[in-house]
Short mmCIF file of C-alpha atoms in Angstrom, two decimals:
data_model
loop_
_atom_site.label_atom_id
_atom_site.label_comp_id
_atom_site.label_asym_id
_atom_site.label_seq_id
_atom_site.Cartn_x
_atom_site.Cartn_y
_atom_site.Cartn_z
CA MET A 1 113.03 127.69 196.03
CA SER A 2 113.84 129.79 192.96
CA ARG A 3 117.23 131.42 192.64
CA LEU A 4 118.59 134.54 191.01
CA THR A 5 122.04 134.34 189.47
CA PRO A 6 124.44 137.22 188.94
CA SER A 7 123.52 137.24 185.26
CA SER A 8 119.76 137.55 185.89
CA SER A 9 118.27 140.68 184.34
CA SER A 10 116.86 141.72 187.73
CA ALA A 11 120.03 140.90 189.65
CA ILE A 12 121.59 144.32 189.94
CA SER A 13 120.00 147.37 188.42
CA VAL A 14 122.58 149.96 187.40
CA ALA A 15 121.73 153.59 186.60
CA ARG A 16 124.26 155.44 184.51
CA THR A 17 122.37 158.32 182.97
CA GLY A 18 123.35 161.96 183.02
CA THR A 19 125.76 163.81 185.26
CA VAL A 20 125.51 163.59 189.02
CA ARG A 21 125.86 166.89 190.86
CA LEU A 22 127.73 166.74 194.16
CA ALA A 23 125.30 169.23 195.68
CA ASP A 24 122.37 166.96 194.77
CA VAL A 25 123.93 163.98 196.54
CA LEU A 26 124.90 165.81 199.72
CA ALA A 27 121.62 167.71 199.93
CA ALA A 28 119.67 164.46 199.67
CA LEU A 29 121.79 162.75 202.34
CA THR A 30 121.16 165.55 204.84
CA TYR A 31 117.85 163.83 205.61
CA ALA A 32 119.88 161.07 207.28
CA LEU A 33 121.74 163.64 209.39
CA ASP A 34 118.47 165.28 210.42
CA LEU A 35 117.21 161.88 211.51
CA THR A 36 120.28 161.36 213.70
CA GLU A 37 119.99 164.79 215.28
CA GLY A 38 116.27 164.39 215.98
CA GLN A 39 115.54 167.46 213.86
CA ARG A 40 112.54 167.99 211.64
CA PRO A 41 113.08 166.84 208.04
CA GLY A 42 114.83 169.56 206.08
CA HIS A 43 116.63 171.10 209.07
CA THR A 44 120.06 170.99 207.44
CA LEU A 45 118.75 172.29 204.12
CA ARG A 46 116.98 175.18 205.81
CA SER A 47 120.10 175.91 207.88
CA THR A 48 122.11 175.97 204.64
CA LEU A 49 119.65 178.36 203.03
CA LEU A 50 119.88 180.64 206.07
CA ALA A 51 123.68 180.40 206.14
CA MET A 52 124.02 181.32 202.49
CA ARG A 53 121.74 184.36 202.89
CA LEU A 54 123.72 185.52 205.91
CA GLY A 55 126.97 184.89 204.03
CA GLU A 56 125.75 187.02 201.14
CA LEU A 57 124.83 189.86 203.52
CA ALA A 58 128.21 189.52 205.25
CA GLY A 59 129.97 190.03 201.92
CA LEU A 60 131.67 186.65 201.55
CA ASP A 61 133.63 186.13 198.35
CA ARG A 62 133.07 183.17 196.01
CA GLU A 63 135.70 180.98 197.65
CA GLN A 64 134.32 181.61 201.13
CA SER A 65 130.75 181.05 199.91
CA SER A 66 131.72 177.69 198.43
CA ALA A 67 133.39 176.57 201.66
CA LEU A 68 130.36 177.78 203.66
CA TYR A 69 127.91 175.95 201.40
CA TYR A 70 129.47 172.52 201.88
CA ALA A 71 130.21 173.12 205.56
CA ALA A 72 126.54 173.90 206.15
CA LEU A 73 125.45 170.72 204.36
CA LEU A 74 127.95 168.62 206.33
CA LYS A 75 127.74 170.42 209.69
CA ASP A 76 126.09 167.41 211.39
CA SER A 77 128.16 164.68 209.74
CA GLY A 78 129.85 163.98 213.08
CA CYS A 79 126.59 163.90 215.00
CA SER A 80 126.33 160.11 215.37
CA SER A 81 129.65 159.93 217.22
CA ASN A 82 128.22 161.25 220.50
CA ALA A 83 124.87 159.45 220.40
CA ALA A 84 125.91 156.42 222.46
CA ARG A 85 127.49 158.45 225.25
CA MET A 86 124.64 160.94 225.45
CA SER A 87 122.03 158.19 225.56
CA ALA A 88 123.94 156.26 228.24
CA LEU A 89 124.46 159.28 230.49
CA PHE A 90 121.03 160.86 230.10
CA GLY A 91 119.17 157.56 229.89
CA SER A 92 116.95 158.96 227.15
CA PRO A 93 116.47 158.47 223.39
CA ASP A 94 119.34 160.40 221.82
CA GLN A 95 117.36 162.01 218.99
CA GLU A 96 114.77 163.53 221.32
CA LEU A 97 117.51 164.56 223.73
CA LYS A 98 119.52 166.33 221.03
CA ARG A 99 116.49 168.21 219.73
CA ASN A 100 115.56 169.41 223.22
CA MET A 101 119.08 170.44 224.23
CA ARG A 102 119.61 172.44 221.04
CA LEU A 103 116.85 174.81 222.16
CA VAL A 104 118.34 175.72 225.55
CA ASP A 105 120.73 178.60 226.29
CA TRP A 106 123.73 176.91 227.93
CA HIS A 107 124.81 180.22 229.48
CA ASP A 108 121.68 180.33 231.64
CA ARG A 109 122.64 177.80 234.31
CA TRP A 110 119.15 177.61 235.80
CA LYS A 111 117.42 176.97 232.46
CA LEU A 112 120.11 174.48 231.52
CA ALA A 113 119.65 172.59 234.79
CA MET A 114 115.87 172.51 234.34
CA ARG A 115 116.10 171.31 230.73
CA THR A 116 118.67 168.69 231.73
CA ALA A 117 116.45 167.42 234.55
CA ARG A 118 113.48 167.11 232.20
CA SER A 119 115.64 165.34 229.61
CA CYS A 120 117.11 162.70 231.92
CA GLY A 121 115.61 159.22 232.10
CA VAL A 122 112.64 159.96 229.87
CA GLY A 123 110.11 157.18 230.40
CA LEU A 124 111.98 155.71 233.37
CA ASN A 125 110.96 155.59 237.03
CA PRO A 126 111.81 158.52 239.38
CA TYR A 127 114.80 156.72 240.92
CA ASN A 128 116.45 156.18 237.55
CA ARG A 129 115.63 159.71 236.39
CA ILE A 130 117.44 161.11 239.43
CA ARG A 131 120.33 158.66 238.95
CA HIS A 132 120.87 159.82 235.38
CA PHE A 133 120.60 163.48 236.37
CA LEU A 134 123.33 162.97 238.97
CA MET A 135 125.49 161.16 236.41
CA VAL A 136 125.25 164.15 234.11
CA ALA A 137 125.79 166.65 236.93
CA GLN A 138 128.93 164.80 238.04
CA THR A 139 130.44 165.04 234.55
CA PRO A 140 131.37 168.75 234.34
CA THR A 141 133.27 168.39 231.08
CA LEU A 142 130.46 166.48 229.37
CA THR A 143 129.30 169.24 227.02
CA ARG A 144 132.80 170.09 225.85
CA GLU A 145 133.76 166.45 225.30
CA ILE A 146 130.59 165.61 223.39
CA ILE A 147 130.87 168.67 221.18
CA GLN A 148 134.57 168.14 220.55
CA THR A 149 134.01 164.55 219.43
CA ARG A 150 131.20 165.61 217.14
CA CYS A 151 133.00 168.60 215.62
CA GLU A 152 136.32 166.85 215.09
CA ARG A 153 134.65 163.91 213.38
CA GLY A 154 132.58 166.18 211.16
CA ALA A 155 135.65 168.20 210.20
CA GLN A 156 137.54 165.04 209.32
CA ILE A 157 134.71 163.75 207.15
CA ALA A 158 134.70 167.03 205.22
CA SER A 159 138.44 166.65 204.69
CA VAL A 160 138.10 163.04 203.54
CA LEU A 161 135.49 164.13 201.01
CA GLY A 162 138.03 166.49 199.50
CA PHE A 163 136.66 169.85 200.61
CA PRO A 164 139.01 172.75 201.39
CA ALA A 165 140.44 173.41 204.84
CA ALA A 166 138.00 176.29 205.33
CA THR A 167 135.07 173.84 205.14
CA SER A 168 136.57 171.52 207.76
CA GLU A 169 137.51 174.49 209.92
CA ALA A 170 133.96 175.86 209.77
CA ILE A 171 132.60 172.56 211.11
CA LEU A 172 135.31 172.20 213.75
CA TYR A 173 134.53 175.56 215.38
CA VAL A 174 130.77 175.66 214.77
CA ASP A 175 129.89 175.55 218.49
CA GLU A 176 132.25 178.31 219.60
CA HIS A 177 130.41 181.33 221.04
CA TRP A 178 131.18 185.01 220.51
CA CYS A 179 131.71 185.55 224.25
CA GLY A 180 134.25 182.73 224.57
CA LEU A 181 132.05 180.32 226.54
CA GLY A 182 131.43 177.94 223.66
CA HIS A 183 133.11 174.62 222.90
CA PRO A 184 135.37 172.84 222.41
CA PHE A 185 138.22 175.37 222.47
CA GLY A 186 136.69 178.49 224.01
CA LEU A 187 137.49 180.80 221.09
CA SER A 188 135.87 184.23 221.15
CA GLY A 189 134.98 187.12 218.89
CA SER A 190 136.76 187.39 215.58
CA ASP A 191 139.07 184.51 216.50
CA ILE A 192 136.17 182.27 215.56
CA PRO A 193 136.13 181.72 211.77
CA ILE A 194 133.40 183.76 210.12
CA LEU A 195 131.96 180.64 208.46
CA SER A 196 131.55 178.94 211.87
CA ARG A 197 129.83 182.04 213.24
CA ILE A 198 127.40 182.05 210.34
CA ILE A 199 126.52 178.36 210.63
CA LEU A 200 126.00 178.56 214.41
CA LEU A 201 123.51 181.39 213.98
CA ALA A 202 121.81 179.72 211.01
CA GLN A 203 121.30 176.32 212.64
CA THR A 204 120.11 177.78 215.95
CA VAL A 205 117.69 180.15 214.24
CA GLU A 206 116.36 177.24 212.17
CA ALA A 207 115.75 175.12 215.27
CA TYR A 208 113.77 177.94 216.90
CA TRP A 209 112.01 178.83 213.67
CA SER A 210 110.85 175.22 213.21
CA GLU A 211 109.45 175.11 216.75
CA HIS A 212 108.16 178.65 217.30
CA GLY A 213 108.22 180.66 214.07
CA THR A 214 110.16 183.60 212.66
CA LYS A 215 109.37 186.14 215.39
CA ALA A 216 110.59 183.85 218.18
CA ALA A 217 113.69 182.84 216.22
CA VAL A 218 114.74 186.44 215.61
CA GLU A 219 114.02 187.36 219.24
CA MET A 220 116.20 184.47 220.42
CA ALA A 221 119.03 185.74 218.22
CA ARG A 222 118.64 189.24 219.67
CA GLN A 223 118.79 187.89 223.22
CA ARG A 224 122.00 185.98 222.46
CA ARG A 225 123.64 188.81 220.52
CA GLY A 226 127.15 189.24 221.86
CA THR A 227 127.04 186.02 223.89
CA TRP A 228 126.38 183.21 221.43
CA PHE A 229 126.34 185.20 218.22
CA ASP A 230 128.38 187.75 216.32
CA PRO A 231 126.42 191.03 216.76
CA ALA A 232 126.96 191.99 213.11
CA LEU A 233 125.44 188.72 211.89
CA VAL A 234 122.41 189.18 214.14
CA GLY A 235 122.02 192.60 212.51
CA HIS A 236 121.97 190.93 209.09
CA LEU A 237 119.33 188.50 210.32
CA GLU A 238 117.17 191.36 211.58
CA SER A 239 117.43 193.04 208.20
CA ILE A 240 115.58 190.16 206.52
CA ARG A 241 113.02 189.46 209.22
CA ARG A 242 110.24 191.09 207.15
CA ASP A 243 111.21 189.41 203.88
CA HIS A 244 108.13 187.19 203.94
CA GLU A 245 108.71 185.82 200.45
CA TRP A 246 112.15 184.57 201.45
CA TRP A 247 110.92 183.00 204.70
CA GLY A 248 108.18 181.36 202.62
CA ARG A 249 110.86 179.59 200.56
CA LEU A 250 112.37 178.35 203.80
CA ALA A 251 109.00 176.82 204.70
CA ASP A 252 108.47 175.08 201.34
CA ILE A 253 109.47 171.52 202.26
CA GLU A 254 108.63 170.26 198.76
CA GLN A 255 111.04 172.64 197.02
CA ILE A 256 113.69 173.25 199.69
CA GLY A 257 116.06 170.66 198.22
CA GLU A 258 115.97 172.21 194.73
CA THR A 259 116.29 175.68 196.25
CA VAL A 260 119.44 174.73 198.14
CA VAL A 261 121.03 172.86 195.22
CA ALA A 262 120.46 175.92 193.02
CA LEU A 263 122.51 177.97 195.51
CA GLU A 264 125.69 175.97 194.86
CA PRO A 265 128.40 178.60 194.35
CA GLY A 266 130.37 178.71 191.13
CA SER A 267 129.43 179.05 187.49
CA VAL A 268 129.80 175.32 186.82
CA PRO A 269 128.24 172.69 189.15
CA THR A 270 130.67 170.37 190.89
CA VAL A 271 130.32 166.85 189.51
CA ALA A 272 130.21 163.81 191.78
CA THR A 273 132.58 161.45 189.99
CA ASP A 274 132.52 157.73 190.71
CA GLU A 275 135.50 158.17 193.02
CA ARG A 276 133.74 160.94 194.91
CA LEU A 277 130.55 158.88 195.21
CA ASP A 278 132.66 156.09 196.69
CA ARG A 279 134.11 158.54 199.18
CA ILE A 280 130.64 159.72 200.14
CA ALA A 281 129.45 156.14 200.64
CA PHE A 282 132.48 155.33 202.82
CA ALA A 283 132.04 158.56 204.78
CA PHE A 284 128.38 157.91 205.51
CA ALA A 285 129.20 154.31 206.42
CA ALA A 286 131.49 155.81 209.06
CA VAL A 287 128.63 158.04 210.24
CA ILE A 288 126.36 154.99 210.50
CA ASP A 289 128.87 152.80 212.31
CA ALA A 290 129.81 155.57 214.76
CA LYS A 291 126.24 155.48 216.11
CA THR A 292 127.12 152.69 218.52
CA PRO A 293 130.46 151.18 219.59
CA PHE A 294 129.08 147.74 218.81
CA THR A 295 128.90 148.44 215.06
CA ALA A 296 132.27 150.14 214.66
CA ARG A 297 133.05 148.21 211.44
CA HIS A 298 129.70 146.71 210.50
CA SER A 299 128.84 148.62 207.33
CA SER A 300 132.32 148.54 205.84
CA ASN A 301 132.70 144.83 206.64
CA VAL A 302 129.32 143.96 205.12
CA ALA A 303 130.32 145.85 201.99
CA ARG A 304 133.67 144.06 201.76
CA TYR A 305 132.12 140.62 202.30
CA ALA A 306 129.40 141.32 199.72
CA VAL A 307 131.90 142.40 197.06
CA ALA A 308 134.07 139.36 197.76
CA ILE A 309 131.08 137.03 197.39
CA ALA A 310 129.97 138.73 194.17
CA GLY A 311 133.51 138.50 192.82
CA THR A 312 133.68 134.75 193.25
CA LEU A 313 130.34 134.45 191.45
CA GLY A 314 131.52 136.38 188.39
CA VAL A 315 129.77 139.72 188.90
CA ASP A 316 131.24 142.48 186.72
CA ARG A 317 133.12 145.50 188.03
CA THR A 318 130.33 148.04 187.54
CA ALA A 319 127.83 145.92 189.43
CA ARG A 320 130.38 145.25 192.18
CA ARG A 321 130.81 148.98 192.64
CA ASP A 322 127.07 149.39 193.17
CA LEU A 323 127.10 146.44 195.55
CA LEU A 324 129.92 148.07 197.50
CA ARG A 325 127.92 151.27 197.89
CA ALA A 326 124.73 149.38 198.77
CA GLY A 327 126.63 147.46 201.46
CA LEU A 328 128.15 150.61 202.90
CA LEU A 329 124.76 152.31 203.11
CA HIS A 330 122.40 149.41 203.87
CA ASP A 331 122.00 150.42 207.53
CA ILE A 332 121.70 154.17 207.06
CA GLY A 333 118.17 153.90 208.44
CA LYS A 334 119.61 152.92 211.83
CA LEU A 335 120.52 156.57 212.31
CA GLY A 336 116.85 156.97 213.25
CA VAL A 337 116.93 154.31 215.97
CA SER A 338 117.60 155.35 219.57
CA ASN A 339 120.85 154.24 221.16
CA ARG A 340 118.83 153.32 224.22
CA ILE A 341 117.65 150.43 222.04
CA LEU A 342 120.77 149.80 219.94
CA ASP A 343 123.06 149.59 222.99
CA LYS A 344 120.66 147.78 225.31
CA PRO A 345 122.56 144.90 226.99
CA ALA A 346 119.39 142.88 227.61
CA LYS A 347 116.69 141.27 225.50
CA LEU A 348 114.63 143.78 223.56
CA THR A 349 110.91 144.15 224.16
CA GLU A 350 108.44 143.70 221.31
CA GLU A 351 108.05 147.47 221.14
CA GLU A 352 111.82 147.92 220.90
CA LEU A 353 112.07 145.24 218.23
CA GLY A 354 109.38 147.13 216.34
CA GLU A 355 111.54 150.25 216.40
CA ILE A 356 114.57 148.31 215.18
CA ARG A 357 112.54 146.83 212.33
CA LYS A 358 111.72 150.28 211.00
CA HIS A 359 115.29 150.93 209.90
CA PRO A 360 115.06 149.25 206.46
CA THR A 361 112.11 151.50 205.64
CA TRP A 362 114.18 154.54 206.58
CA THR A 363 117.10 153.23 204.54
CA LEU A 364 114.86 153.03 201.50
CA GLU A 365 113.43 156.49 202.11
CA ILE A 366 116.86 158.11 202.57
CA LEU A 367 118.56 156.45 199.60
CA ASP A 368 115.55 157.12 197.40
CA HIS A 369 116.26 160.83 197.89
CA VAL A 370 119.69 160.35 196.28
CA ALA A 371 119.41 160.08 192.50
CA ALA A 372 122.86 158.46 192.24
CA PHE A 373 121.90 155.74 194.73
CA ARG A 374 118.19 155.36 193.98
CA HIS A 375 118.64 152.38 191.65
CA PHE A 376 120.01 150.18 194.45
CA ALA A 377 117.98 151.66 197.30
CA PRO A 378 115.34 148.87 197.40
CA ASP A 379 118.02 146.16 197.35
CA ALA A 380 120.04 147.82 200.10
CA ALA A 381 116.92 148.14 202.23
CA ARG A 382 115.90 144.47 201.83
CA HIS A 383 118.84 142.97 203.71
CA HIS A 384 116.55 141.56 206.43
CA GLU A 385 114.13 139.87 204.02
CA ARG A 386 114.20 136.06 203.64
CA LEU A 387 113.60 133.77 200.68
CA ASP A 388 110.68 132.14 202.52
CA GLY A 389 108.95 135.48 203.11
CA ARG A 390 109.43 135.52 206.89
CA GLY A 391 111.83 138.45 206.95
CA TYR A 392 111.06 142.10 207.64
CA PRO A 393 109.70 144.67 207.11
CA TRP A 394 108.00 143.84 203.79
CA ARG A 395 107.92 140.00 204.00
CA LEU A 396 109.13 139.68 200.42
CA ALA A 397 110.08 136.25 199.10
CA GLY A 398 111.70 134.31 196.27
CA ASP A 399 112.06 136.22 193.00
CA GLN A 400 111.08 139.45 194.74
CA LEU A 401 114.58 139.47 196.21
CA SER A 402 117.37 140.45 193.84
CA PHE A 403 120.89 139.08 193.79
CA THR A 404 122.09 142.19 195.62
CA ALA A 405 119.52 141.81 198.39
CA ARG A 406 120.44 138.14 198.79
CA VAL A 407 124.17 138.84 198.99
CA LEU A 408 123.62 141.59 201.55
CA ALA A 409 121.39 139.32 203.64
CA VAL A 410 124.16 136.73 203.94
CA SER A 411 126.90 139.31 204.50
CA ASP A 412 124.89 141.20 207.12
CA VAL A 413 124.10 138.15 209.24
CA TYR A 414 127.64 136.78 208.98
CA GLU A 415 129.14 140.10 210.10
CA ALA A 416 126.63 140.53 212.92
CA LEU A 417 127.25 137.06 214.34
CA THR A 418 131.04 137.34 214.22
CA ALA A 419 131.00 140.80 215.84
CA THR A 420 130.70 141.50 219.56
CA ARG A 421 127.33 142.87 220.63
CA PRO A 422 126.07 144.38 223.93
CA TYR A 423 124.65 141.00 224.98
CA ARG A 424 127.36 138.56 223.74
CA GLU A 425 130.89 138.14 222.39
CA GLY A 426 131.48 137.57 218.70
CA LEU A 427 131.08 133.95 217.59
CA THR A 428 133.68 131.78 215.88
CA VAL A 429 133.57 131.19 212.13
CA ALA A 430 132.63 127.54 212.64
CA LYS A 431 129.78 128.43 214.99
CA VAL A 432 128.47 131.11 212.65
CA ILE A 433 128.50 128.78 209.66
CA ASP A 434 126.67 126.13 211.70
CA ILE A 435 123.98 128.64 212.73
CA MET A 436 123.49 130.09 209.26
CA ALA A 437 123.46 126.67 207.57
CA ARG A 438 120.16 125.92 209.32
CA ASP A 439 118.55 128.71 207.29
CA CYS A 440 120.21 127.91 203.98
CA GLY A 441 117.51 127.74 201.31
CA THR A 442 114.88 129.31 203.55
CA ALA A 443 116.50 132.57 204.58
CA PHE A 444 119.65 132.49 202.47
CA ASP A 445 120.31 131.73 198.82
CA SER A 446 122.30 128.48 198.84
CA THR A 447 124.69 129.48 196.03
CA ILE A 448 125.54 132.74 197.78
CA PHE A 449 125.81 131.02 201.15
CA ASP A 450 128.20 128.40 199.76
CA ALA A 451 130.40 131.15 198.31
CA ALA A 452 130.40 132.94 201.66
CA VAL A 453 131.34 129.75 203.52
CA ALA A 454 134.29 129.18 201.21
CA LEU A 455 135.53 132.74 201.76
CA ALA A 456 135.02 132.53 205.52
CA GLU A 457 136.81 129.18 205.90
CA ARG A 458 139.67 130.36 203.70
CA GLY A 459 140.16 133.37 206.00
CA THR A 460 139.30 135.93 203.31
CA PHE A 461 136.56 137.56 205.38
CA ALA A 462 138.88 137.78 208.38
CA SER A 463 141.54 139.46 206.25
CA LEU A 464 139.03 141.95 204.87
CA ALA A 465 137.81 142.76 208.38
CA GLU A 466 141.38 143.49 209.47
CA VAL A 467 141.77 146.34 206.98
CA THR A 468 141.13 148.71 209.90
CA GLU A 469 140.58 148.52 213.63
CA ASN A 470 138.35 151.56 213.57
CA GLY A 471 136.32 152.35 210.47
CA PHE A 472 136.46 156.10 210.98
CA ASP A 473 140.04 156.59 212.16
CA SER A 474 141.26 154.85 209.03
CA LEU A 475 138.77 156.43 206.69
CA HIS A 476 141.57 158.19 204.82
CA SER A 477 143.13 154.84 203.97
CA LEU A 478 139.81 153.15 203.28
CA VAL A 479 138.66 155.52 200.57
CA PRO A 480 141.54 155.02 198.12
CA ALA A 481 141.19 151.29 198.70
CA THR A 482 138.01 151.08 196.63
CA ALA A 483 139.90 149.33 193.86
CA ARG A 484 141.11 146.72 196.33
CA HIS A 485 137.53 145.98 197.42
CA LEU A 486 136.40 145.73 193.82
CA ALA A 487 139.33 143.46 193.07
CA ALA A 488 137.98 140.93 195.56
CA VAL A 489 136.66 139.07 192.52
CA HIS A 490 140.17 137.80 191.95
CA VAL A 491 140.36 135.97 195.28
CA ALA A 492 141.28 132.43 194.35
#
């Protein structure tokens, strides 16, 4: 079986051309957030376009516009945090559930009850559908708790990424309603930050517009004027309802990304420095790992293990940085997989396995949208391929698998086996090494596997995994630690 070494020309491709705009990176990554929320591709970008138009009509100054812009792009960054609970209570795929529930008026108890009943236990027998409906009905604080978790996590991610307090605040209060019956704090009227009011209207209008068109979206806003929405903002929306050229730009899925990036406030574009790109990768790793309680540290651990392995094999600092980011983002495609599958405590069916096996394809598609990450997107996505060609989803083999892909394959399996899963407890280091050794040379590169074994037996992997008990709660401390992860090369 042929091997690739760290010095091979195809080992790690590194792109270092031009300046990376922060708006470009975040706009591209919104496709992952749309996937998690079950929204049509481009939902967040269209919501941002709507928000910025409403902000302009509302007379926001430059500082407010900047805070609004990034809050709109990051409004769903906390969305994965409630997926497991929603799926468990409703007994339905979380993406479909979230899309359906976003279209209902919570203030209309009858409509809410009917939509909830239809959304419970989708695909299950009548008994289980009723059981899940009763579970939801017997949890009166469910909506508030789910929204609070989501909003607080999103606000914290915005803070970690270095955005101003106004951006975090806009995300935190985005589900507060003008009448005071929103969540999680029950703010009302002008007590709700203007940026939050704008984003709530923008995202709700976009959801209706995507499903039913402009007329229905504007009519929905009129009906909820003074309950959900600030009446003045609804007036601004009505003022542009006949601007067909503008609504046409909203519908142009091919150009929507460029349109939104061009709206970035300020005379000089904000640059995504290497440090900021690291922060973004760590932040989205937290989004990924929050999808299910059984992967609370998976992405960050895989990244740490991969960098440690590469360090012992003499990989240079620049390549290790790319490997760190690839490890953090390798499972971003799992945001498109239902928690009803991810958290299932029993053996998966062939159909469910098929859904799981789609996630590398989605990883590739998402990362390929991000110019700063595109050069390692294929390698990050190939972490389930094997040297003998029996991996998935592309069944690549041998020299088709780069050094990065091979390191991630070893790191991913090691982390998964040592971690607790819905169907078993985490395995001991000795047991994991014994299991993986059977596939050395067929699934795993033997040089990389040997390096991993040495690090595991020495306790290095265990030490790296102990950096945090919860990948998100310690995100503030994780981000500045990039240098420590890169310095793993010096492990003796």
